[in-house]
Coordinates of C-alpha atoms in Angstrom, one line a residue:
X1 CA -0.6 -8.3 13.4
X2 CA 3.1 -8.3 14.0
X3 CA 4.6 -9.4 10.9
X4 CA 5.6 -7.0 8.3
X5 CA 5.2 -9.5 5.6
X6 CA 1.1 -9.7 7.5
X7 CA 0.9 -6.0 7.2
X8 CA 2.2 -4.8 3.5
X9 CA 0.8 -7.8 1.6
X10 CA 2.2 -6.0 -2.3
X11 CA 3.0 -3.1 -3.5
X12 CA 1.1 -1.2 -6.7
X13 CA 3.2 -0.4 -9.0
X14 CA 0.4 1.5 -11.5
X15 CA 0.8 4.8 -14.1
X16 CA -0.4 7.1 -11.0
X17 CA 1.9 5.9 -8.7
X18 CA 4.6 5.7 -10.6
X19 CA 4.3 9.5 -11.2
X20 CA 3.9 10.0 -7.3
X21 CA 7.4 8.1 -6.7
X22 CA 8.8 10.3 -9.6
X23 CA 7.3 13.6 -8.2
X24 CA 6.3 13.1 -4.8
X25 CA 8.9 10.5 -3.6
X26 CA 5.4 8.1 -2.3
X27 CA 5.2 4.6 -2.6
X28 CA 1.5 2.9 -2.8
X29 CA 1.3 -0.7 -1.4
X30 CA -1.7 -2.7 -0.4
X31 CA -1.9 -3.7 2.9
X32 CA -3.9 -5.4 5.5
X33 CA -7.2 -4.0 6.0
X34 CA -7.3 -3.4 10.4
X35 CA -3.1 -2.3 10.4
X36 CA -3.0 0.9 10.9
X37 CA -0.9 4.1 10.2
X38 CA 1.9 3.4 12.7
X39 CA 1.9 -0.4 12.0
X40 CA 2.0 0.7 8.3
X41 CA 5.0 3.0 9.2
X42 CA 7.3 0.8 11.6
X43 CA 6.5 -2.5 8.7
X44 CA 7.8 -0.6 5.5
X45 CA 10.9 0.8 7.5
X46 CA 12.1 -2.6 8.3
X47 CA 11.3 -4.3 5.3
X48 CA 12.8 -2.2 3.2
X49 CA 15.3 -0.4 5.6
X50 CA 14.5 3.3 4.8
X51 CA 12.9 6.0 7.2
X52 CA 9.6 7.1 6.6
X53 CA 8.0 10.9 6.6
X54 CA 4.3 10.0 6.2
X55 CA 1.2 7.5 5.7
X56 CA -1.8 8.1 4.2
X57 CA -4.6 5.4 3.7
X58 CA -7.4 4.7 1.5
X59 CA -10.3 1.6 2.2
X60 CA -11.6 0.2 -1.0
X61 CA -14.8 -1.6 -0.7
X62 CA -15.7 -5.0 -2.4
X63 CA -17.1 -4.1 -6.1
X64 CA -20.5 -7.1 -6.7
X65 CA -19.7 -9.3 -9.4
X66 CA -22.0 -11.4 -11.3
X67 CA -21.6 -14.2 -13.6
X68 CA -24.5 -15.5 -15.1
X69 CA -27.1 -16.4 -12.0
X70 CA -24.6 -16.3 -9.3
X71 CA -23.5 -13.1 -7.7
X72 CA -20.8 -12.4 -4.7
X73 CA -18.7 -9.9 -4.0
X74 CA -14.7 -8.9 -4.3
X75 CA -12.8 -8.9 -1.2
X76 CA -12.5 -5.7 0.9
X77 CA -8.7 -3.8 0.4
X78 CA -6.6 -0.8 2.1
X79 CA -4.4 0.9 -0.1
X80 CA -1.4 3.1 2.1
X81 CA 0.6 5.8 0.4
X82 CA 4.2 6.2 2.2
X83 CA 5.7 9.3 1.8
X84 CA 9.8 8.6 2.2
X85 CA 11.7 11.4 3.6
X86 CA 14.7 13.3 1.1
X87 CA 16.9 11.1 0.2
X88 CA 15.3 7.5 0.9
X89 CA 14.0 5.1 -2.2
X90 CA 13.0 1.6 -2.8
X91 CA 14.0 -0.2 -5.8
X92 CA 10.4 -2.1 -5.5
X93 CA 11.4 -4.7 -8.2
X94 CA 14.5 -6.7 -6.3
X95 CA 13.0 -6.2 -3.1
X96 CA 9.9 -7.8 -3.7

């Protein structure tokens, strides 16, 4: 994994997160299931051209789905919450 378009694949943009960003100054993104904190870190700093305090991550397994007779499974998904440090935002809607 080397690109950072590889590593943060979107960011959330949800009721929760948008207190956190309001409060908290953290972003949430969903991003590649095997990167991990320091790939998350060095990604989000040169996509978006801020500095980052810290990274916290969260692994969401598959819920099962079933429609009618046939059943499966929803794909696997790591959710990373950025912390920015004072002073740093992301307008998340033009750089997206």
């Amino acid at each position: 994994m080397k690109e950072a378009r590889q590593i943060v694949q979107l960011a959330l943009i949800t009721e929760k997160g948008t207190v956190q960003k309001e409060k908290y100054n953290q972003y949430l993104f969903q991003v590649h299931p095997k990167a991990n904190k320091i790939e998350i870190k060095k990604a989000v700093e040169s996509m978006f051209a801020v500095k980052v305090e810290d990274v916290r991550t969260q692994n969401y397994d598959g819920k099962k789905k079933r429609v009618g007779a046939f059943q499966g499974r929803r794909s696997r998904w790591k959710k990373a919450i950025v912390t920015l440090k004072e002073g740093q935002s992301i307008d998340l809607i033009e750089s997206l």
